[in-house]
Short mmCIF file of C-alpha atoms and ligand atoms in Angstrom, two decimals:
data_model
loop_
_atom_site.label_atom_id
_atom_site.label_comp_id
_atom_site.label_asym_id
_atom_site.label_seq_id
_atom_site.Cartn_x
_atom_site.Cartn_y
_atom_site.Cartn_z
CA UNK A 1 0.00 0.00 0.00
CA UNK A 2 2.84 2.34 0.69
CA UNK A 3 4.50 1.84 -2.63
CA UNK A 4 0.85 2.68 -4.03
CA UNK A 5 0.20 5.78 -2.12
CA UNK A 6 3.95 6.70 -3.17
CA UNK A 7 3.40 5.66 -7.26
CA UNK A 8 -0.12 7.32 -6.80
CA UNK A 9 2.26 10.38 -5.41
CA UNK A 10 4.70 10.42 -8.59
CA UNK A 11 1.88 10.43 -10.94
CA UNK A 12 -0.02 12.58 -9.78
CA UNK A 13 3.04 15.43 -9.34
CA UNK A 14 4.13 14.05 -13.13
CA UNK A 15 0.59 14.05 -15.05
CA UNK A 16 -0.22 18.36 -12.72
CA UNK A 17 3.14 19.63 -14.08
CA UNK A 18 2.13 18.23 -18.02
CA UNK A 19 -1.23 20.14 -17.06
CA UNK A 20 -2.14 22.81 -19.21
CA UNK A 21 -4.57 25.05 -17.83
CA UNK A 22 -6.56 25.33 -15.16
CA UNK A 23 -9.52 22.53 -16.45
CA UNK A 24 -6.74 20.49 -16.56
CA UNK A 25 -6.10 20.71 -13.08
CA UNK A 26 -9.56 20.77 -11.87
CA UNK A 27 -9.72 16.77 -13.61
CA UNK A 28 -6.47 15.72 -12.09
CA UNK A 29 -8.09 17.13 -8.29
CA UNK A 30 -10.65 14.62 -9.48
CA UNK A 31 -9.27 11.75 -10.59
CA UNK A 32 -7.02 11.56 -7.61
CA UNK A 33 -8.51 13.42 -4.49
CA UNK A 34 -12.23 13.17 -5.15
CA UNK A 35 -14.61 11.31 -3.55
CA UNK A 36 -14.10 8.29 -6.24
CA UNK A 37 -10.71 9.10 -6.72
CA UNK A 38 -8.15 6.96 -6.71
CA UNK A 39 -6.53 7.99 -3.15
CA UNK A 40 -10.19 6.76 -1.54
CA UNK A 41 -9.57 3.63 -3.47
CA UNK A 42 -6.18 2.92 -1.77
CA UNK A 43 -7.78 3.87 1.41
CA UNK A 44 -10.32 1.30 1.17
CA UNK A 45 -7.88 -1.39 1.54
CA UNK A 46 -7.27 0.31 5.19
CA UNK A 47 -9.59 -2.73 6.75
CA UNK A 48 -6.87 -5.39 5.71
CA UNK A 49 -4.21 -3.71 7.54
CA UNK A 50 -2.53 -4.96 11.42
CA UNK A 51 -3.41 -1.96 13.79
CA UNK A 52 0.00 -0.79 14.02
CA UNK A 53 0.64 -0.22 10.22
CA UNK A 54 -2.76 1.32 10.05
CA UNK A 55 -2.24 4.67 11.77
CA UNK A 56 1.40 4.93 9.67
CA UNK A 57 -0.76 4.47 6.40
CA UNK A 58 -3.09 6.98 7.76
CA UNK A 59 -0.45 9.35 7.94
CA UNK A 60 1.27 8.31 4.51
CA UNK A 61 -2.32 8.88 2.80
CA UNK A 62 -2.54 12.52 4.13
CA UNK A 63 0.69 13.77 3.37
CA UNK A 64 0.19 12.36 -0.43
CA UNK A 65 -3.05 14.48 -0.21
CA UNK A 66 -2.05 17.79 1.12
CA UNK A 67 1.75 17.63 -1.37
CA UNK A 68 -0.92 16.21 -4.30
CA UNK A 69 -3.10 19.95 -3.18
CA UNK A 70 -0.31 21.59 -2.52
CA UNK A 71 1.02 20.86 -6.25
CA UNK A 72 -2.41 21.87 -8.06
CA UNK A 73 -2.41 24.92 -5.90
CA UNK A 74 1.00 26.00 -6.96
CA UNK A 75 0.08 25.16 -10.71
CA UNK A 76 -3.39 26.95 -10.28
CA UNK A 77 -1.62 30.17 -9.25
CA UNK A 78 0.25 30.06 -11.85
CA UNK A 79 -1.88 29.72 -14.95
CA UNK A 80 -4.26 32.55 -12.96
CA UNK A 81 -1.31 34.49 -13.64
CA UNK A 82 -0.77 34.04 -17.33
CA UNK A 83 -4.04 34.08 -18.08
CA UNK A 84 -4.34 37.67 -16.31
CA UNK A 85 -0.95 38.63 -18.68
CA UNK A 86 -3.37 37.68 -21.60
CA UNK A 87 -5.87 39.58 -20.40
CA UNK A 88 -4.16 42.84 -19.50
CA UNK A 89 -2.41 42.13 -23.40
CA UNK A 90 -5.40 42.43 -24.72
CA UNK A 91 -6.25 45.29 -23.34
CA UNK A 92 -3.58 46.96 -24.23
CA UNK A 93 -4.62 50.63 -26.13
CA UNK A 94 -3.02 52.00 -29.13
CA UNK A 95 -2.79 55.18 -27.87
CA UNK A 96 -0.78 56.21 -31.52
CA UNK A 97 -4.15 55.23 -33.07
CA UNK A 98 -5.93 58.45 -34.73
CA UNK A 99 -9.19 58.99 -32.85
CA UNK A 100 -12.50 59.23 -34.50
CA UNK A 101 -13.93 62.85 -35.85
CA UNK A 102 -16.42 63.82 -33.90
CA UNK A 103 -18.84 66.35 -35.30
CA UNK A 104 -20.16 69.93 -33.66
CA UNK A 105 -23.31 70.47 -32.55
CA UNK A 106 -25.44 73.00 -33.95
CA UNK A 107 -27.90 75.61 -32.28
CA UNK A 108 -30.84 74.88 -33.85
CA UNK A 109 -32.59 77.91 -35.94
CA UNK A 110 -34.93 78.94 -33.74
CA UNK A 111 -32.97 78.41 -30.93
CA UNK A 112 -30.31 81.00 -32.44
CA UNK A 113 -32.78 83.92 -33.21
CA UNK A 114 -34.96 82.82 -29.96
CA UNK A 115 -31.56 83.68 -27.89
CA UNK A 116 -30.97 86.37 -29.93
CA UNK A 117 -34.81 87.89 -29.00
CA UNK A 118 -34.31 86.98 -25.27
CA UNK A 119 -30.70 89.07 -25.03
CA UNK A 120 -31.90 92.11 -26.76
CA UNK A 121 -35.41 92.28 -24.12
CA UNK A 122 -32.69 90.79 -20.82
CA UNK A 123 -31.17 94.39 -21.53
CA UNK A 124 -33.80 96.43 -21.18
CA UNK A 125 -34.43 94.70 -17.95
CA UNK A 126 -37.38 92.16 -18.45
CA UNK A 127 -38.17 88.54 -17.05
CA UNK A 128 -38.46 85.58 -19.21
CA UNK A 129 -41.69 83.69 -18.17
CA UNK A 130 -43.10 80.20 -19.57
CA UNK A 131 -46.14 78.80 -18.68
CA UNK A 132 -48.52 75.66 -19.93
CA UNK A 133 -48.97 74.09 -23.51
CA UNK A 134 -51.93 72.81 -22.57
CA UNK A 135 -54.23 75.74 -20.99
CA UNK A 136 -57.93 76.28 -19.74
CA UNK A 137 -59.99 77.63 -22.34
CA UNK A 138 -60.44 80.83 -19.83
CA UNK A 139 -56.69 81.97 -20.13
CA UNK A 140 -56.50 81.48 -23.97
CA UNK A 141 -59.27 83.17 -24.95
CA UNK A 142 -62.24 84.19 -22.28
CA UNK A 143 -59.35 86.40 -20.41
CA UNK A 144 -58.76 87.75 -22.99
CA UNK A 145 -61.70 89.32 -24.53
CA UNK A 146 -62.34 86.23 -26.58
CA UNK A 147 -65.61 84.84 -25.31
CA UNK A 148 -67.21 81.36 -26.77
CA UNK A 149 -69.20 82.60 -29.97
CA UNK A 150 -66.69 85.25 -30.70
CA UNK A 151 -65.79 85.75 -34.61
CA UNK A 152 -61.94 85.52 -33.42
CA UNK A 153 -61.97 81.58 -32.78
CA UNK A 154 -62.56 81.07 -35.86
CA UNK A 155 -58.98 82.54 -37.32
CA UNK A 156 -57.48 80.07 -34.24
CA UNK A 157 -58.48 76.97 -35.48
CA UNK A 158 -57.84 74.91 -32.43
CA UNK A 159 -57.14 71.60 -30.90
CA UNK A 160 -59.66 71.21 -27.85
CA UNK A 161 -58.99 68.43 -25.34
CA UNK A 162 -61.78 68.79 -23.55
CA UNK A 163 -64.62 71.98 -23.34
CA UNK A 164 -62.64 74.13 -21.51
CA UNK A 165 -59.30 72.27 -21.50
CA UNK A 166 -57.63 73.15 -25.00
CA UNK A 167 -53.53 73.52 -26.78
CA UNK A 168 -52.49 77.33 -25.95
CA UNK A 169 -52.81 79.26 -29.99
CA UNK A 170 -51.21 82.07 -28.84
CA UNK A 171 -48.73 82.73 -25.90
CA UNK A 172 -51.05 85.70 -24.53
CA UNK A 173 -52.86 83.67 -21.82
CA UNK A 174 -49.39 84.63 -20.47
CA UNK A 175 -50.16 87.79 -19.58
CA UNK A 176 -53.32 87.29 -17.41
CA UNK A 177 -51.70 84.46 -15.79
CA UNK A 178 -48.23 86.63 -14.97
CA UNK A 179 -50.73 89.35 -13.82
CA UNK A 180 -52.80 86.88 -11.78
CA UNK A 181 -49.40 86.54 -9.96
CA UNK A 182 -47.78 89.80 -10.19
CA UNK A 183 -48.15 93.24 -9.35
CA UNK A 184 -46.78 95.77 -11.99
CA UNK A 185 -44.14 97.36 -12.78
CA UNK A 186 -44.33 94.28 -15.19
CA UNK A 187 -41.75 93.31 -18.07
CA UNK A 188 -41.63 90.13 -19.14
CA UNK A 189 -41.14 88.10 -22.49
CA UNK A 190 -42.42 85.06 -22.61
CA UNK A 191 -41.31 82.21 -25.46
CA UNK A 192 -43.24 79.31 -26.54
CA UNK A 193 -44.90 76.30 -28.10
CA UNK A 194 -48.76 77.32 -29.75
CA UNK A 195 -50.65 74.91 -31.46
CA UNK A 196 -53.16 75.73 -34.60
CA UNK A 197 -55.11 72.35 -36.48
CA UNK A 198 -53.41 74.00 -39.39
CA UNK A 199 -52.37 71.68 -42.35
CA UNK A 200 -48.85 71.51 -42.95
CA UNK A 201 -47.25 72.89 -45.33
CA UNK A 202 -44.46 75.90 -46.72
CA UNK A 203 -45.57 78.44 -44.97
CA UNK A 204 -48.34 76.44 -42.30
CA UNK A 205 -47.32 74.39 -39.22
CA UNK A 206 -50.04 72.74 -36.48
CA UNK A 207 -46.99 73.61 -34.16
CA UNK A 208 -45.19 76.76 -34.24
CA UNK A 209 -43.52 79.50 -31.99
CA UNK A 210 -44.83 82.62 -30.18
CA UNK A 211 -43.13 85.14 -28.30
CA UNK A 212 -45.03 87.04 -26.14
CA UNK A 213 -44.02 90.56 -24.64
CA UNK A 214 -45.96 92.25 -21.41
CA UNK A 215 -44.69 96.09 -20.15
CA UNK A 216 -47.38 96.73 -17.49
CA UNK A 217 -46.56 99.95 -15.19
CA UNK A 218 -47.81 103.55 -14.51
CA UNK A 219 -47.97 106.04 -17.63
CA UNK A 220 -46.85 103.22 -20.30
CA UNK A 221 -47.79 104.44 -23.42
CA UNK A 222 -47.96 103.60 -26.78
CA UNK A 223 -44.42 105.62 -27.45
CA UNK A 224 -42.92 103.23 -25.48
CA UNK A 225 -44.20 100.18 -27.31
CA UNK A 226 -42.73 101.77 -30.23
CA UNK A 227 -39.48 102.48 -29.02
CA UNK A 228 -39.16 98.93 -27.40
CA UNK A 229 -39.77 96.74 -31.17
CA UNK A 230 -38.00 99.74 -32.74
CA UNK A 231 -34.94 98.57 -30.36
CA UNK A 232 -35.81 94.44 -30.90
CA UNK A 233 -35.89 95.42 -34.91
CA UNK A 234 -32.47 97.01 -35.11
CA UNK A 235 -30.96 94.24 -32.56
CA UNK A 236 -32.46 91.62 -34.99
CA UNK A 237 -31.29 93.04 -38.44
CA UNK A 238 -29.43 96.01 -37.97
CA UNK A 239 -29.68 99.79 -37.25
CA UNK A 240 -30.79 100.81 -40.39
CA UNK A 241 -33.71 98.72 -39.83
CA UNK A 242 -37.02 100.74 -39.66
CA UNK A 243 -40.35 99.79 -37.91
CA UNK A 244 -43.94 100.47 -39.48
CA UNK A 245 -47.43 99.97 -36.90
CA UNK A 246 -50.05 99.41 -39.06
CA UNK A 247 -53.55 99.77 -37.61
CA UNK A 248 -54.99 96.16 -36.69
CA UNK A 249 -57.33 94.43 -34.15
CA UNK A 250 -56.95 92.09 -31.60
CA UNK A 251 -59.57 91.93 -28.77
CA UNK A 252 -57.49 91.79 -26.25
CA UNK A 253 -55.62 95.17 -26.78
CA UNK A 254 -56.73 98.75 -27.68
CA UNK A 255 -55.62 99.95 -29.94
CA UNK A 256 -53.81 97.29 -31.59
CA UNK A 257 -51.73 97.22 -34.70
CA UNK A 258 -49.70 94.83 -36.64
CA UNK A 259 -45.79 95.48 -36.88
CA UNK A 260 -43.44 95.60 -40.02
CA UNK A 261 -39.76 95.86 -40.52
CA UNK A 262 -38.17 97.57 -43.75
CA UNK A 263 -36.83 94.47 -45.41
CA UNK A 264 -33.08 93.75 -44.38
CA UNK A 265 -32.47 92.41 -47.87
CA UNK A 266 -33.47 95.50 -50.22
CA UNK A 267 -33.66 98.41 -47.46
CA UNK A 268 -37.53 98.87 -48.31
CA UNK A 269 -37.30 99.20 -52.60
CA UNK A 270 -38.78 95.76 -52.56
CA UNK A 271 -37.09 92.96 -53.51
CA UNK A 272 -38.73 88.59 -54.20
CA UNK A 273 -37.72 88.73 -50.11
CA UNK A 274 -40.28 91.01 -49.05
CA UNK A 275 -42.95 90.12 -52.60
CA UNK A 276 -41.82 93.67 -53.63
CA UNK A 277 -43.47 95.37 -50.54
CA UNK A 278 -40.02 96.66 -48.96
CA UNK A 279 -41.92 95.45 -45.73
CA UNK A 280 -41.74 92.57 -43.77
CA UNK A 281 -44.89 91.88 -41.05
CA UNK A 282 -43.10 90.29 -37.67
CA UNK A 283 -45.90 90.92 -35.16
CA UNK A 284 -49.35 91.90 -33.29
CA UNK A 285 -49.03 94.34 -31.17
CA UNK A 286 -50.91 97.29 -29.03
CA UNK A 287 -52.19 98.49 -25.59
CA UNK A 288 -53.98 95.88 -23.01
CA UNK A 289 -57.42 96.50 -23.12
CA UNK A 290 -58.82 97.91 -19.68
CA UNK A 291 -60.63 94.90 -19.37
CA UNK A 292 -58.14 92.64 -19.62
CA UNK A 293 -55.79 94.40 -17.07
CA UNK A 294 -59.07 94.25 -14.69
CA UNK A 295 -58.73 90.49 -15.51
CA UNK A 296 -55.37 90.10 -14.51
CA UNK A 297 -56.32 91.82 -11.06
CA UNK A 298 -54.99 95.32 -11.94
CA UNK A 299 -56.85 98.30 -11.86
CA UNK A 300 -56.55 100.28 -15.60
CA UNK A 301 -57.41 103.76 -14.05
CA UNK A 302 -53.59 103.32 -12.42
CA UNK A 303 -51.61 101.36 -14.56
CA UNK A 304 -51.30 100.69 -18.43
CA UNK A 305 -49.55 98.36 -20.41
CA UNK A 306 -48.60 97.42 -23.64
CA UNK A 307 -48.00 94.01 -25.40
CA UNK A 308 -46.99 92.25 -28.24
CA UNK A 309 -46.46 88.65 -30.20
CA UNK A 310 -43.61 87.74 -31.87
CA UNK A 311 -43.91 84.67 -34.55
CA UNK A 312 -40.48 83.29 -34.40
CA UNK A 313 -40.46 80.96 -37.47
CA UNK A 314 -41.60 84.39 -39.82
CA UNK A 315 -38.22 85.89 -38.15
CA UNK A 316 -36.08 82.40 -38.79
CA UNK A 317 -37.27 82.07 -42.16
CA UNK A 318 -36.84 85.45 -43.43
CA UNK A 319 -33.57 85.86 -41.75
CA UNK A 320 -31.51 82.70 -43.03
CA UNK A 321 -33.61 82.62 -46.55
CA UNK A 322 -35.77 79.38 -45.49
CA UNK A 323 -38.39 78.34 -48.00
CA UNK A 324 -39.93 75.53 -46.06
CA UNK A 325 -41.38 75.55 -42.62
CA UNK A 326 -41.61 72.38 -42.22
CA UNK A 327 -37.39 71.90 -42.80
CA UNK A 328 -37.12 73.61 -39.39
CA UNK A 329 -38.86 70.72 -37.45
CA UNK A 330 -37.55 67.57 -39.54
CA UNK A 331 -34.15 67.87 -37.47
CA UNK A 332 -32.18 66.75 -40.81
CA UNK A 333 -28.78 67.04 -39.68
CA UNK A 334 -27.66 68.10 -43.53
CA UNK A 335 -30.06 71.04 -42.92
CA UNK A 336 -29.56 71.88 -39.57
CA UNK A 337 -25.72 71.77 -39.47
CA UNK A 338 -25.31 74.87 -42.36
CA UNK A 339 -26.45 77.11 -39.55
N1 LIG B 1 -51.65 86.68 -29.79
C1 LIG B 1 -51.70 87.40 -31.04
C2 LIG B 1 -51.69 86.40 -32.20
O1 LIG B 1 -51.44 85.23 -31.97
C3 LIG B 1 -50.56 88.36 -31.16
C4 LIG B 1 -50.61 89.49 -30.19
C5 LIG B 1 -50.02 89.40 -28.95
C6 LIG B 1 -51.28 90.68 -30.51
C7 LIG B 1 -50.07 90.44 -28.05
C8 LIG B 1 -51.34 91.70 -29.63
C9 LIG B 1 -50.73 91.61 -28.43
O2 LIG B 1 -51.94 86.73 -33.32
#
């Protein structure tokens, strides 16, 4: 028994170090120290042995079993090793290799004259203000003069979500909902999503953008609304740029008027730009009806105001020669990336 326990020994040691990896090794731990292993099949013999040699045997078997562990430790250790060199080989980064070109973003079109807007108001010292998309039929229209039945629905051809729940076709519920919360002097412009159940198309978008102006504050006058686009006009395209008010109607100021600029393209001799006019219309405009103050909670016989609506994509596409609405919303990186 001891010369098998001692072959069993030389074996073993032989067949670990001709191992190759560590499965190898895990079959050898097997086929000699597991449970049907071959060591438990010298062991059984133990029975036939005199009491004396028994203990000795005992003794033999266990140091065969801990140099036989001690062996497929060693070996273990090692191939961990070298397979950790593999790993960490490859690994390895070329850092010689030439990187890949990464492209710059792009404002997007409106974003660029939207910033533009919001700097040139910032320095005259108002507030930006945003409020809902989706708005109660009372701030979009009954606030503002615009009662149900009224002819003016009709040229705001809306998307209702419920009877009085409805998405915003102007930004001016902004002003009786800034009012609602503020108490003048008021200046604030506030930018935004409107909705129309317009068809698409060149000149025609379902969504589009507003921006809305308030000035609300003893003694504001009608000078002062004039002075304040002249200022936006020449920030926008120049200080030769001149404004024209145009008499107009909107129910919710009084008077109202709609706003031109001389075209920045031909100076005002008309050019295809402005269809030969030499004017360009940009906005609505005028003073907030008395009744509409009263609806915001402030009293007209102390305060007046003056407001206005900006339609951002007119601005865009006149400004960077767009023909196609609808090219600002597609998000065509070709298109986007020439601004
Ligand atoms: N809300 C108006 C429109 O959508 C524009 C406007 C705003 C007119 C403020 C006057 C004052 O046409």
């Amino acid at each position: 028994m001891k010369a098998q326990l001692e072959a069993m020994r030389k074996t073993a040691e032989e067949k670990i170090a001709a191992s190759k990896n560590r499965d190898d090794l895990e079959s050898l731990r097997i086929a000699y120290l597991g449970k049907k292993g071959e060591l438990t099949a010298i062991l059984k013999q133990m029975g036939s042995l005199s009491a004396d040699e028994r203990p000795k045997m005992g003794q033999l078997a266990n140091e065969v079993r801990s140099a036989i562990e001690k062996k497929i430790t060693e070996f273990a250790e090692k191939y961990k090793e070298a397979e950790k060199r593999e790993r960490l080989a490859l690994e390895t980064i070329d850092v010689t290799m030439p990187g890949k070109d990464m492209t710059e973003g792009h404002k997007h079109p409106l974003s660029i004259v939207l910033d533009e807007v919001k700097d040139i108001f910032i320095g005259m010292g108002f507030q930006i203000a945003t409020g809902p998309e989706v708005e109660l039929d009372y701030y979009n229209f009954e606030a503002l003069n615009i009662p149900k039945g009224h002819p003016a629905r009709d040229t705001q051809d809306t998307f209702y979500i419920t009877e009085n729940v409805l998405l915003r076709t102007q930004t001016s519920p902004m002003q009786i909902r800034y009012m609602e919360q503020h108490k003048p002097p008021i200046r604030i412009l506030a930018p935004g999503r409107v909705f129309r159940s317009d068809a698409a198309d060149a000149t025609h978008s379902p969504l589009f953008h507003q921006i809305e102006g308030l000035v609300v504050d003893k003694g504001i006058t009608m000078g002062d609304l004039k002075a304040c686009l002249e200022t936006l006009a020449k920030g926008l395209f120049g200080e030769s740029t001149r404004i024209r008010l145009r008499p107009h109607h909107f129910p919710f100021t009084e008077p109202s008027c709609e706003v031109d600029v001389s075209c920045f393209r031909c100076g005002g001799t008309g050019c295809s730009m402005c269809k030969g006019e030499g004017w360009i219309e940009i906005l609505g405009a005028g003073m907030v009806h008395p009744q509409v103050l009263r609806n915001g909670g402030i009293d007209p016989e102390v305060y007046s105001g003056f407001a206005f609506g900006v339609g951002l994509e007119r601005i865009v596409l006149s400004r960077f020669r767009i023909d196609d609405i609808r090219l600002l919303y597609e998000n065509d990186v070709r298109f986007l990336s020439q601004f």
